[in-house]
Each structure stands twice: as structure tokens, then as C-alpha cells.
Amino acid sequence: MKVSDILRVKGNTLYTVNPDEPLATAISVMADKDIGSLVVIEHGDLVGMLTFREVIQCIVKNGGVIGERLVRSAMDDAPLTCTAETELDEVRRMMLDRHARYMPVMDRRMLMGVISFYDVAKAVVDSQNFENRMLKAYIRDWPSGEDSQPTASL
């Protein structure tokens, strides 16, 4: 299974923010849209990711207040990325290694979408459920004749 399989099911709604916007505005968008991340875009290029983790770290460093901080001051300026052709096993490894919950999907310099650790976990579970249903159907349709029964040899 590849990242493109997740994007196909997930859809292509993307939420972005400019690095020079107030952090408070970005937090409001995240709360209003019930999302955990925003892709930070400047002049059409990916320049960072803002997740609730970066927001919390920034607020703690600033004594519990947002103040006049900009997105640029809180964002991860070197986010982990993948392509639509990246295998899910590789994405899981990458996300676990970096403790990343969100990953932009890029096609060269073009943003194709964002996948979350939840999206990856759901895709794996859905795939396993499908495989289990197919195996159960295969077992249920097992031939019942005497010559088709497995025999034990000693």
C-alpha cells in the first residue's frame, strides 16, 4: 500500500498558513477546522509545519501566553515529507523515528496533501480487515468432499 492510496480515500482538502501570520490566527484556524496541523507555505513553497506540538512548546517557552508571536517562531522549519509513491511501511517507520504525527506529501515542490499517523493506522487496519474477510470467505467456501479433506500422516 502506498501514500497515494490514503490520499485517494482522504480527499484533497488542505489548510495552509503563511509564516508571517500571527500564531493566534493559526491556532484559531486549527480549532475552527478541528485539525492538528497547518502546512506553512511561503511564495508557493513548503517552508514548515505547524502542529499542536509546536504551538504548545511555543506557548510554554513564552510563559504561557501567545503574545504577538508569528507562525514562523513556532513552526517546524524542517518537516518530514514523503511522496505519493512512498510505501506505508516506510512512512510508519519515518513517522515513528521522528515522532511525527503529520507528514506533507510532496510531488517535487508541489504539495499534494498531508497524512496523519491516524490516516496511516486506519489504512493498515482497513487493509487487515479486508484480508481477514477474504480469508474467512475462502475458509467458508472450502471444498467439502472426502477427497479434499487434509489427511494426517504419522
Coordinates of C-alpha atoms in Angstrom, one line a residue:
M1 CA 0.0 0.0 0.0
K2 CA 1.2 3.5 -0.8
V3 CA 0.6 7.0 0.4
S4 CA -1.5 7.7 -2.8
D5 CA -4.0 5.1 -1.6
I6 CA -4.5 7.2 1.6
L7 CA -4.8 10.4 -0.3
R8 CA -7.4 8.9 -2.7
V9 CA -9.7 8.0 0.2
K10 CA -8.9 11.0 2.4
G11 CA -9.6 13.7 -0.2
N12 CA -7.6 16.8 -1.0
T13 CA -8.7 19.5 1.5
L14 CA -5.6 21.3 2.6
Y15 CA -5.2 24.0 5.2
T16 CA -2.2 26.3 4.9
V17 CA -0.8 29.3 6.7
N18 CA 1.8 32.0 5.9
P19 CA 4.9 32.1 8.2
D20 CA 4.3 35.8 8.9
E21 CA 0.7 35.4 10.1
P22 CA 0.0 35.8 13.8
L23 CA 0.3 32.5 15.7
A24 CA -3.1 33.3 17.3
T25 CA -4.7 33.3 13.9
A26 CA -3.2 29.9 13.0
I27 CA -4.4 28.5 16.3
S28 CA -7.9 29.8 15.6
V29 CA -8.0 28.1 12.2
M30 CA -6.8 24.8 13.8
A31 CA -9.5 25.0 16.4
D32 CA -12.3 26.0 14.0
K33 CA -11.4 23.3 11.5
D34 CA -10.7 20.7 14.2
I35 CA -7.3 19.9 12.7
G36 CA -4.0 19.2 14.3
S37 CA -1.7 20.8 11.7
L38 CA -1.2 23.5 9.2
V39 CA 1.2 23.4 6.3
V40 CA 3.3 26.6 6.2
I41 CA 3.6 28.0 2.7
E42 CA 5.7 31.0 1.6
H43 CA 5.8 32.1 -2.0
G44 CA 4.3 28.8 -3.1
D45 CA 6.9 26.7 -1.3
L46 CA 6.6 24.4 1.7
V47 CA 8.7 26.1 4.5
G48 CA 7.3 24.4 7.6
M49 CA 4.6 22.6 9.5
L50 CA 2.7 23.9 12.5
T51 CA 1.2 21.3 14.7
F52 CA -0.3 21.4 18.1
R53 CA 3.0 20.2 19.5
E54 CA 4.9 23.2 18.2
V55 CA 2.1 25.5 19.4
I56 CA 2.3 24.1 23.0
Q57 CA 6.1 24.3 23.0
C58 CA 6.0 27.9 21.9
I59 CA 3.4 28.9 24.5
V60 CA 5.3 27.2 27.3
K61 CA 8.6 29.0 26.2
N62 CA 6.6 32.3 26.2
G63 CA 5.4 31.9 29.8
G64 CA 2.0 30.6 28.9
V65 CA 0.9 33.3 26.5
I66 CA 0.8 33.5 22.7
G67 CA 1.5 37.2 22.6
E68 CA 2.4 38.7 19.2
R69 CA 4.3 35.7 18.1
L70 CA 4.3 34.7 14.4
V71 CA 3.8 31.3 12.9
R72 CA 7.5 31.4 11.9
S73 CA 8.6 31.5 15.6
A74 CA 6.7 28.2 16.4
M75 CA 6.7 26.1 13.2
D76 CA 9.0 23.2 12.4
D77 CA 11.1 24.5 9.6
A78 CA 12.4 21.1 8.5
P79 CA 9.3 18.9 8.4
L80 CA 9.5 15.3 7.4
T81 CA 8.0 14.7 3.9
C82 CA 7.1 11.8 1.6
T83 CA 5.8 11.3 -1.9
A84 CA 2.6 9.7 -3.1
E85 CA 4.7 6.7 -4.1
T86 CA 6.2 6.1 -0.7
E87 CA 5.2 2.7 0.8
L88 CA 3.2 2.8 4.0
D89 CA 5.7 0.6 5.8
E90 CA 8.3 3.3 5.1
V91 CA 6.0 6.1 6.2
R92 CA 5.3 4.3 9.5
R93 CA 9.0 3.9 10.1
M94 CA 9.7 7.5 9.3
M95 CA 6.9 8.8 11.5
L96 CA 7.9 6.6 14.4
D97 CA 11.6 7.5 14.2
R98 CA 10.8 11.3 14.2
H99 CA 7.7 11.1 16.5
A100 CA 5.9 12.9 13.7
R101 CA 2.1 12.9 13.7
Y102 CA 1.7 14.7 10.4
M103 CA 3.6 14.5 7.1
P104 CA 3.2 16.6 4.0
V105 CA 3.1 14.6 0.8
M106 CA 5.1 16.3 -2.0
D107 CA 5.5 15.8 -5.7
R108 CA 8.8 17.6 -6.3
R109 CA 7.9 21.1 -4.9
M110 CA 4.2 20.7 -5.2
L111 CA 2.1 19.9 -2.0
M112 CA -0.2 17.0 -2.7
G113 CA -1.7 16.6 0.7
V114 CA -1.0 15.9 4.4
I115 CA -1.3 12.5 6.0
S116 CA -1.5 11.9 9.7
F117 CA -0.4 9.0 11.8
Y118 CA -4.1 8.3 12.3
D119 CA -4.6 8.0 8.5
V120 CA -1.7 5.5 8.3
A121 CA -3.0 3.4 11.2
K122 CA -6.6 3.5 9.7
A123 CA -5.3 2.3 6.3
V124 CA -3.4 -0.5 7.9
V125 CA -6.4 -1.7 10.0
D126 CA -8.7 -1.4 7.0
S127 CA -6.3 -3.4 4.9
Q128 CA -6.1 -6.1 7.6
N129 CA -9.9 -6.2 8.0
F130 CA -10.3 -6.7 4.2
E131 CA -7.7 -9.5 4.2
N132 CA -9.4 -11.2 7.2
R133 CA -12.8 -11.1 5.4
M134 CA -11.2 -12.6 2.3
L135 CA -9.6 -15.4 4.3
K136 CA -12.8 -16.1 6.2
A137 CA -14.7 -16.3 2.9
Y138 CA -12.1 -18.6 1.5
I139 CA -12.4 -20.9 4.5
R140 CA -16.2 -20.9 4.4
D141 CA -16.1 -21.9 0.7
W142 CA -13.6 -24.8 1.4
P143 CA -14.5 -27.9 -0.7
S144 CA -16.4 -30.4 1.4
G145 CA -15.7 -33.7 -0.4
E146 CA -13.9 -36.6 1.2
D147 CA -11.0 -36.4 -1.2
S148 CA -10.5 -32.7 -0.4
Q149 CA -10.1 -33.2 3.3
P150 CA -6.5 -33.0 4.5
T151 CA -5.1 -36.2 5.9
A152 CA -2.7 -36.6 8.7
S153 CA 0.2 -38.9 8.2
L154 CA 2.2 -40.4 11.1

